[in-house]
Tab-separated table of C-alpha atoms in Angstrom:
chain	number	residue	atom	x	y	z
A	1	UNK	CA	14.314	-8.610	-0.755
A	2	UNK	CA	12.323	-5.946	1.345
A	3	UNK	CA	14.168	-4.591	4.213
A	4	UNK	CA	10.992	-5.402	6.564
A	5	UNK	CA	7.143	-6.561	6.737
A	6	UNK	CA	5.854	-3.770	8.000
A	7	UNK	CA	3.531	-0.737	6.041
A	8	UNK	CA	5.327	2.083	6.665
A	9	UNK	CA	3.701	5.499	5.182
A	10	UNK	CA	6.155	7.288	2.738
A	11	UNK	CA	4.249	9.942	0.947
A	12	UNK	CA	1.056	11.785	1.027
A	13	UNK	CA	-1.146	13.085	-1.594
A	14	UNK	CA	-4.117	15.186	-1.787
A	15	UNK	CA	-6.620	16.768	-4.737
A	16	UNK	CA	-9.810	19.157	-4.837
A	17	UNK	CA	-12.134	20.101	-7.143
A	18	UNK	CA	-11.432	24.023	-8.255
A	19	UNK	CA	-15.410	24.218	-7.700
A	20	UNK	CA	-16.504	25.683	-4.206
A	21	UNK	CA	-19.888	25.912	-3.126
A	22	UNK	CA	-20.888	27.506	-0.052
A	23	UNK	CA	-23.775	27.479	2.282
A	24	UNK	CA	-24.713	29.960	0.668
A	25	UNK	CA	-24.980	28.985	-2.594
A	26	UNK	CA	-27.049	25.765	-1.214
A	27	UNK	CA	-29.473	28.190	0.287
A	28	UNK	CA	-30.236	29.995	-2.559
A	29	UNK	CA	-32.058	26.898	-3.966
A	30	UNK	CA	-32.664	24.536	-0.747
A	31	UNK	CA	-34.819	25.444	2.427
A	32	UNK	CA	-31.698	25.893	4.452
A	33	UNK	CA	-29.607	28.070	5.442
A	34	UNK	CA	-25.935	28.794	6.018
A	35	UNK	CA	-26.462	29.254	10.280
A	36	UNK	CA	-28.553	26.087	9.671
A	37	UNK	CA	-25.922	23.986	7.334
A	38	UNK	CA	-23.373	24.976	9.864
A	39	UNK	CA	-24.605	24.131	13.197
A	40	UNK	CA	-25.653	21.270	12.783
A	41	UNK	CA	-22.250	19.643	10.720
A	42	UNK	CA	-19.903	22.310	11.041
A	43	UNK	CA	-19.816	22.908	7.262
A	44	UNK	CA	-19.366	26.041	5.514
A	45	UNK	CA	-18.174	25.435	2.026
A	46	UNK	CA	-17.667	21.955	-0.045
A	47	UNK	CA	-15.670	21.149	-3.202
A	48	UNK	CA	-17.857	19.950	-6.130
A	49	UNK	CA	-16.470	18.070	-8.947
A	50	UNK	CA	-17.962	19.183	-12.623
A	51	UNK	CA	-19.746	16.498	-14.735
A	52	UNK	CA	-16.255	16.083	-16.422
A	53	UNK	CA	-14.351	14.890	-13.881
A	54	UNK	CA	-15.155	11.624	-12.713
A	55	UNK	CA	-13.691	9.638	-9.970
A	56	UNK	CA	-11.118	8.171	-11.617
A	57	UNK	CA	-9.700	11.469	-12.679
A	58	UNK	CA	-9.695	12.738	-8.747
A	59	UNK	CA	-8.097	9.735	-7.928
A	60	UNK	CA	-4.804	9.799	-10.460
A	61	UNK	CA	-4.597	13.038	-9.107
A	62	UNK	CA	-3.979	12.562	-5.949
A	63	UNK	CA	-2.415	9.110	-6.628
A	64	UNK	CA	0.619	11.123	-8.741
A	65	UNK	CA	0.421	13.595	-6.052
A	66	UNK	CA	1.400	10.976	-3.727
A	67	UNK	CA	4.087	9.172	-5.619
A	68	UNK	CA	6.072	12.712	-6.042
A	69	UNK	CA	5.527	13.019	-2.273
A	70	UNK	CA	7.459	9.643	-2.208
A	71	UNK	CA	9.844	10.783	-4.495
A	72	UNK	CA	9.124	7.534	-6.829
A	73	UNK	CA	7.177	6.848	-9.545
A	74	UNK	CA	6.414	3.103	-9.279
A	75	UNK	CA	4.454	0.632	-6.809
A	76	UNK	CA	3.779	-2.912	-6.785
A	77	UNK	CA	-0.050	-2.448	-5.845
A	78	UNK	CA	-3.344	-0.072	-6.216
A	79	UNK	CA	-5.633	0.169	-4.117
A	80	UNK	CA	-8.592	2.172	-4.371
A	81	UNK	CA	-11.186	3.107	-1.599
A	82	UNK	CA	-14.207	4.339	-3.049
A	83	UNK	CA	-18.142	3.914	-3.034
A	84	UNK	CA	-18.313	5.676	-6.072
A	85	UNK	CA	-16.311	4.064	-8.871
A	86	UNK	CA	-16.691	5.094	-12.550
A	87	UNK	CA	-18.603	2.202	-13.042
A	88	UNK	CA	-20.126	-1.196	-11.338
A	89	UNK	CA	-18.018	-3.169	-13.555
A	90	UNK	CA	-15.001	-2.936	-14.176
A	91	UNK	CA	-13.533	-1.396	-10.942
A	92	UNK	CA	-11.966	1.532	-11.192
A	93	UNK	CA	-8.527	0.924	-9.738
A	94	UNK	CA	-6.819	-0.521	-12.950
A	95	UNK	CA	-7.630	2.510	-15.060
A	96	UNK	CA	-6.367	4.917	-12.417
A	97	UNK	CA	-2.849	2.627	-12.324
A	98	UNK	CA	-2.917	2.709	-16.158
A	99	UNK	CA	-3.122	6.360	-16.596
A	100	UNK	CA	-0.298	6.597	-13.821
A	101	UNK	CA	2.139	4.110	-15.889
A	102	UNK	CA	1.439	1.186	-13.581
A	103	UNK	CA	0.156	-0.969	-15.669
A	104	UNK	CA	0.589	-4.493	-14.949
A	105	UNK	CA	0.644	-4.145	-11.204
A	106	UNK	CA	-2.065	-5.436	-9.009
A	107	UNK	CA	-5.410	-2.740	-8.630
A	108	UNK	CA	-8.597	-3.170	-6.987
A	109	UNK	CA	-10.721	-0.923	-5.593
A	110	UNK	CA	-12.329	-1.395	-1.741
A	111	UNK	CA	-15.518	-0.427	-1.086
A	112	UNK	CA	-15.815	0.469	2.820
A	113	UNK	CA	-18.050	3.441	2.374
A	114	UNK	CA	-16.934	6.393	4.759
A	115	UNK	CA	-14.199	3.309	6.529
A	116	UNK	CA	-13.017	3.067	3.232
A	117	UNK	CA	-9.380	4.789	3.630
A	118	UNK	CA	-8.753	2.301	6.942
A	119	UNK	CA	-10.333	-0.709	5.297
A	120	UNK	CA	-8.205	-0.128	2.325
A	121	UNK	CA	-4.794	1.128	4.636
A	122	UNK	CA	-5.317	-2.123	6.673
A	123	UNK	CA	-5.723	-4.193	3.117
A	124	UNK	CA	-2.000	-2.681	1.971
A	125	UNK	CA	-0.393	-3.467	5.127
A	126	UNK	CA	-1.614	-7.146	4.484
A	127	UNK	CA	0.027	-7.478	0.852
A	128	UNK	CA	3.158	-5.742	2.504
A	129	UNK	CA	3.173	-8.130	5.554
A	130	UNK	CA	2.403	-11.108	3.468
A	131	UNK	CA	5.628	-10.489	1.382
A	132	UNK	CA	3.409	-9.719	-1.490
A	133	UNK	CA	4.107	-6.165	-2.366
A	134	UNK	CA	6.949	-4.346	-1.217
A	135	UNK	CA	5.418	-0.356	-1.991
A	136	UNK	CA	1.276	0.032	-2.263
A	137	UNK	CA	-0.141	3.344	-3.592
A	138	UNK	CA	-3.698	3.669	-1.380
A	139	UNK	CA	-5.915	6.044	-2.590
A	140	UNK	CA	-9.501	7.511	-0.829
A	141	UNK	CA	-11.848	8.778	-3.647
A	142	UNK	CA	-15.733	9.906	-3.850
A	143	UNK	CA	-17.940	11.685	-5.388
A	144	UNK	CA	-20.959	11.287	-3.495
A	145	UNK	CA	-22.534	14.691	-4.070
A	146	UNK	CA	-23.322	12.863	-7.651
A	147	UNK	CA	-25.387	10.527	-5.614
A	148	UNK	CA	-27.679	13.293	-3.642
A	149	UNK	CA	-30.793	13.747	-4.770
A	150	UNK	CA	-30.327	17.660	-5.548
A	151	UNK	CA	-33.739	18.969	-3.505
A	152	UNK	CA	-32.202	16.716	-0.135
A	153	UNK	CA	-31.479	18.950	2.033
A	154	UNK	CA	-30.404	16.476	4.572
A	155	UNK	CA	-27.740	14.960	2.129
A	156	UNK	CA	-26.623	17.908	-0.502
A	157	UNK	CA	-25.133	20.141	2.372
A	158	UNK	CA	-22.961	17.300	3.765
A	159	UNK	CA	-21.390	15.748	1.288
A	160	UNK	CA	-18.363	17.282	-1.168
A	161	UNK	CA	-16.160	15.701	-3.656
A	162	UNK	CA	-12.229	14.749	-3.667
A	163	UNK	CA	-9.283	12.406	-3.341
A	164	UNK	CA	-6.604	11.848	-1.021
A	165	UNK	CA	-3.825	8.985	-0.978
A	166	UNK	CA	-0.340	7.712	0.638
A	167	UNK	CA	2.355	5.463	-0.683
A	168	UNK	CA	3.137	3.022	1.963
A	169	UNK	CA	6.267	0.817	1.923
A	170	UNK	CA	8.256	-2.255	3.501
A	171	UNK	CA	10.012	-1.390	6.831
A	172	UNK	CA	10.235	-1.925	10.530
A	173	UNK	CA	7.629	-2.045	13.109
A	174	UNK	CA	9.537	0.400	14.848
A	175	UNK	CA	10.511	3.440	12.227
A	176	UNK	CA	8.195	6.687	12.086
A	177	UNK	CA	5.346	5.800	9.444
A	178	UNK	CA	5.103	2.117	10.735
A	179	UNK	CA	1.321	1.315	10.555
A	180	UNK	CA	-0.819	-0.670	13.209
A	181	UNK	CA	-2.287	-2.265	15.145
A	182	UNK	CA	-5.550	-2.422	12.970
A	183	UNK	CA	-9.058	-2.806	14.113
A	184	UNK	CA	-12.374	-3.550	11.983
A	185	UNK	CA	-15.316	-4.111	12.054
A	186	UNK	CA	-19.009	-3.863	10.397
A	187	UNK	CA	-22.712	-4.748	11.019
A	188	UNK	CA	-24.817	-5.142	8.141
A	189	UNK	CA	-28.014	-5.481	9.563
A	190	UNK	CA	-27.810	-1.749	9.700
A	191	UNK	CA	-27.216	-0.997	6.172
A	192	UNK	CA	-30.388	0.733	5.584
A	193	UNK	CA	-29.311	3.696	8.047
A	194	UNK	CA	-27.208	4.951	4.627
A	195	UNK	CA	-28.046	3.270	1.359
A	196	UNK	CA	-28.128	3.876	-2.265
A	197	UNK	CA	-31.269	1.366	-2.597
A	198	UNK	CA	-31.032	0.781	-6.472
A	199	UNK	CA	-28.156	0.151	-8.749
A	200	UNK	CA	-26.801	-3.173	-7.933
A	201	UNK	CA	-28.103	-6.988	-8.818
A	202	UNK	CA	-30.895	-7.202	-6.043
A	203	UNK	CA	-32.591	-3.663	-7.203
A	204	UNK	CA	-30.959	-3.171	-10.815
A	205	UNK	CA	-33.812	-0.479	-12.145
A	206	UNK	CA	-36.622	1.500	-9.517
A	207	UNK	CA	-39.618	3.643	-11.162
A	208	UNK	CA	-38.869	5.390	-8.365
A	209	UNK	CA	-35.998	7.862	-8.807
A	210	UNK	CA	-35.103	8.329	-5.182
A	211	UNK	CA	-33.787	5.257	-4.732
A	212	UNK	CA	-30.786	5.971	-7.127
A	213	UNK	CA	-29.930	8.506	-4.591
A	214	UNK	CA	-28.704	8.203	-1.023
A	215	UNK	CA	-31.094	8.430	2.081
A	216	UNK	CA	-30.023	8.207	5.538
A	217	UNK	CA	-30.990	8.029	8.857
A	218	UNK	CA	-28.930	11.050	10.322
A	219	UNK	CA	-29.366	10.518	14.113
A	220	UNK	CA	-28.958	6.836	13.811
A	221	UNK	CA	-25.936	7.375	11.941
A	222	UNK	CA	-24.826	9.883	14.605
A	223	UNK	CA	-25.335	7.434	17.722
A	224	UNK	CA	-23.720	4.529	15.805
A	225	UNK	CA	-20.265	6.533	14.502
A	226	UNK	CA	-19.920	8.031	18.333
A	227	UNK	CA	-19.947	4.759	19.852
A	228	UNK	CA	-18.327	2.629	17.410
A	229	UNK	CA	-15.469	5.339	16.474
A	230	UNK	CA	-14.819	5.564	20.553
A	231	UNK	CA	-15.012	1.704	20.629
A	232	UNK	CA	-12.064	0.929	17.925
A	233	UNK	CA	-10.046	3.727	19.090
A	234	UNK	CA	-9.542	2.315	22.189
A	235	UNK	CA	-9.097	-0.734	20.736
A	236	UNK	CA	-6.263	0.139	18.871
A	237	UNK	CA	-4.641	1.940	21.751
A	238	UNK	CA	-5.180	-1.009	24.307
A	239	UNK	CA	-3.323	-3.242	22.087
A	240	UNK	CA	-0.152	-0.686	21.586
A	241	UNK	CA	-0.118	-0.592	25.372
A	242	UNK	CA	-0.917	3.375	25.080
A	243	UNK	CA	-3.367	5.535	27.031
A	244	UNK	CA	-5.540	8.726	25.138
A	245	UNK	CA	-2.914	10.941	26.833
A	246	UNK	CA	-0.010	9.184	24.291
A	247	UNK	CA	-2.212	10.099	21.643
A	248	UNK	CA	-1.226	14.179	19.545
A	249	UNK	CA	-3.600	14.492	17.602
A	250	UNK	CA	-6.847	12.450	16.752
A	251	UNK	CA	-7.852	12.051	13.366
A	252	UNK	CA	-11.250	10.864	12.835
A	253	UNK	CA	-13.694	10.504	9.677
A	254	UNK	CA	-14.583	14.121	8.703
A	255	UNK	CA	-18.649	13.646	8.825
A	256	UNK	CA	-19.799	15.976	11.302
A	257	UNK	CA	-17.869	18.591	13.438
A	258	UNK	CA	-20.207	17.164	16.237
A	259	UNK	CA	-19.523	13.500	15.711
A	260	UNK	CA	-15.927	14.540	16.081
A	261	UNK	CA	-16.231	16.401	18.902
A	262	UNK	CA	-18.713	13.752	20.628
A	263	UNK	CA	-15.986	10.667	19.794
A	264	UNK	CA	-13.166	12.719	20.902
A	265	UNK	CA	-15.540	13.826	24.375
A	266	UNK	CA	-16.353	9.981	24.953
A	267	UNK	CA	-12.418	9.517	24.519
A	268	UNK	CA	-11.056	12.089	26.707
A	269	UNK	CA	-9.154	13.308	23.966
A	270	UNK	CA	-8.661	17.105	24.382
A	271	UNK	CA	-9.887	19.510	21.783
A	272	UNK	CA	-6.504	20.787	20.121
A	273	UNK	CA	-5.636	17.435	19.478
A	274	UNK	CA	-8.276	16.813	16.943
A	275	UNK	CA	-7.595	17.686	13.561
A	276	UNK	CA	-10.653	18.712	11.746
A	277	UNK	CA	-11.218	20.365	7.830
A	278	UNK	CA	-15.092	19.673	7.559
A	279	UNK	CA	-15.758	22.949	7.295
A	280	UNK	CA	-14.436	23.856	3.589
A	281	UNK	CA	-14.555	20.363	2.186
A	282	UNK	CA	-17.214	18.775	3.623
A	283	UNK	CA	-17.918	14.922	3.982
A	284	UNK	CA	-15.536	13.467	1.497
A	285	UNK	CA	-15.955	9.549	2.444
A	286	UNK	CA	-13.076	7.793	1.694
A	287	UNK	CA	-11.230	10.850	0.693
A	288	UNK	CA	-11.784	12.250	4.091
A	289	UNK	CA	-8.754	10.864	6.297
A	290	UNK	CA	-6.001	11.335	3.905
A	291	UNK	CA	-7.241	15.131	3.154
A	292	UNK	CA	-7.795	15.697	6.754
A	293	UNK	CA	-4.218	14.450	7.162
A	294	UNK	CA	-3.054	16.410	4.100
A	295	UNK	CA	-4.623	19.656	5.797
A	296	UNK	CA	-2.760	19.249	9.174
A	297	UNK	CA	0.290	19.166	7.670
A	298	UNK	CA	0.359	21.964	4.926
A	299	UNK	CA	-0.746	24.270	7.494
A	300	UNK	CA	1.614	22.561	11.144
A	301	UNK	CA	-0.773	21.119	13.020
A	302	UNK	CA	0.665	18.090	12.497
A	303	UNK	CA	4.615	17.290	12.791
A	304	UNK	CA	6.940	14.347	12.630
A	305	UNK	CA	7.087	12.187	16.201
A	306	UNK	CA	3.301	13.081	16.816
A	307	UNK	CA	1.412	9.850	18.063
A	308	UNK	CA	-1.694	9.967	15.311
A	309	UNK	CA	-4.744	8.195	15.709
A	310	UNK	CA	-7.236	7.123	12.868
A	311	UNK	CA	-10.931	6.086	13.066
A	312	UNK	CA	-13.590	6.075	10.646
A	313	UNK	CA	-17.402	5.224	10.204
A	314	UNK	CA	-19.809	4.404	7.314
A	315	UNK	CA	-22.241	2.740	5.690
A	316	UNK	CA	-22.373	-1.271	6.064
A	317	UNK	CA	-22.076	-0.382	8.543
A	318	UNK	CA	-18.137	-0.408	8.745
A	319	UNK	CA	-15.742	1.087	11.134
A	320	UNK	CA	-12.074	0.743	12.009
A	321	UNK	CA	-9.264	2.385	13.695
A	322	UNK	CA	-5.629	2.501	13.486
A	323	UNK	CA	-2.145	4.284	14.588
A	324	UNK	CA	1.207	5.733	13.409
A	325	UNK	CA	3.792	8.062	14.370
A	326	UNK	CA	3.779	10.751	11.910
A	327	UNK	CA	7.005	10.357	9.645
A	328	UNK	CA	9.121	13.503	7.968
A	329	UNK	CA	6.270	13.586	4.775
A	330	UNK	CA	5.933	16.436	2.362
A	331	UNK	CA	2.506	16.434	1.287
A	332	UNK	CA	2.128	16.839	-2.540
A	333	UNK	CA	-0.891	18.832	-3.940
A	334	UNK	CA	-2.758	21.230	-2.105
A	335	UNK	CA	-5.588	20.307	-0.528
């Protein structure tokens, strides 16, 4: 018997890349620059994962990071966040339980984009809630700079490489950890502001090779994750009964220092409160959150009894939002 229904975050885990490449480096081959690169998105410096290391791989490490930051080895469940899996078919999630010693137990990976980590927190709180699964190992894992076309300059500077996870387990609603409310939502009429065209069953092969890579639609994309972030944060905080001012520190999709800072404007939210590590990992999609989170805590930004709000936005479009008061974690692995 659990001793509650409620997801209750019990260990954090993080993993990089050993490759950095700076502005730079980008420069030395793109028409950018690093005064260009970094005002408009706030980055400096990105990890990049070598052709050897595939998603998967990033993802067990950070998954084992996680379980030794929840000082056990096993879960009931695996879920994986990721737009990037190893392959289309199967998904990716089994593997990384296998090569963890979890196999048997449920894995499936969730494909939210940039909302992945939420989508796929909100998804383990379910199986907890329902009765079904009693610990969940989450993990956020991308590798979108394989999916840049390497001459976009409007894509390669943004996006880096990496994994982040958390064990969550059965509690109470009202222990340090507890997850929730959630809030989610998407609009898919919008999907072509940040699309991989070809790949899948409607576009399996293009003579075109651009449309194997990402485009998007940057100030689109900017105008959308503002509002929408803003929206479902609120959201969330109406229905906990709390106010911006309850909230210590705001953790929001790391895609642009000046997406965060024009969500957490439109919120109120002051600017120490927002935890931010865009500028030496760059956009990590689903990894983002849980290495943002991983960040705040290795170097005290964030400490047990702080109020923490999540939001994220991505392609789908998806977005989502939700809360937790920080617990006593260690995180394992340095990110």
């Amino acid at each position: 018997m659990h001793e509650g229904h409620h997801a209750v975050l019990a260990g954090l885990g993080a993993w990089l890349p050993p490759r950095v490449v700076d502005n730079d480096d980008l420069a030395r081959r793109l028409d950018t620059s690093d005064e260009w690169i970094r005002t408009r998105t706030g980055i400096r410096e990105r990890r990049i994962a070598d052709a050897g290391t595939s998603t998967v791989d990033m993802a067990v490490a950070a998954g084992r990071n996680a379980l030794r930051s929840a000082d056990s080895e096993l879960v009931d469940a695996v879920v994986l966040a990721t737009a990037t899996p190893d392959q289309l078919c199967p998904a990716s999630a089994p593997q990384v339980a296998s090569a963890l010693g979890l196999s048997g137990v449920a894995a499936f990976d969730v494909n939210a984009v940039c909302s992945g980590f939420i989508y796929a927190l909100a998804t383990a709180a379910g199986l907890i809630s329902g009765g079904v699964a009693g610990r969940v190992l989450v993990i956020g894992a991308d590798a979108f700079s394989r999916y840049c076309r390497p001459d976009d300059r409007t894509t390669v500077p943004i996006f880096g490489d990496g994994a982040g996870a958390v064990v969550l387990r059965a509690g109470t609603a009202d222990e340090p950890g507890a997850l929730g409310p959630f809030d989610l939502h998407s609009e898919g009429e919008h999907a072509d502001l940040l699309i991989v065209p070809a790949g899948g069953v409607k576009q399996r092969r293009s003579d075109d090779p651009d449309d194997h890579y990402l485009t998007m639609q940057g100030t689109a994309v900017f105008r959308h994750a503002c509002a929408r972030m803003a929206e479902s944060a609120r959201a969330v905080l109406d229905r906990s009964g709390l106010a911006v001012a309850d909230v210590d520190r705001f953790v929001g999709h790391q895609a642009n220092i000046r997406i965060l800072q024009a969500t957490a404007k439109q919120l109120g939210m002051a600017g120490d409160r927002v935890v931010a590590n865009i500028e030496r990992v760059g956009n990590t999609s689903a990894a983002s959150i849980p290495l943002a989170l991983a960040d705040a805590c290795h170097d005290g930004h964030l400490q047990p009894g702080h109020r923490v709000l999540l939001t994220a936005f991505g392609a789908g479009l998806t977005w989502g939002s939700t809360l937790l008061t920080w617990p006593d974690v260690k995180p394992g692995g340095d990110a």
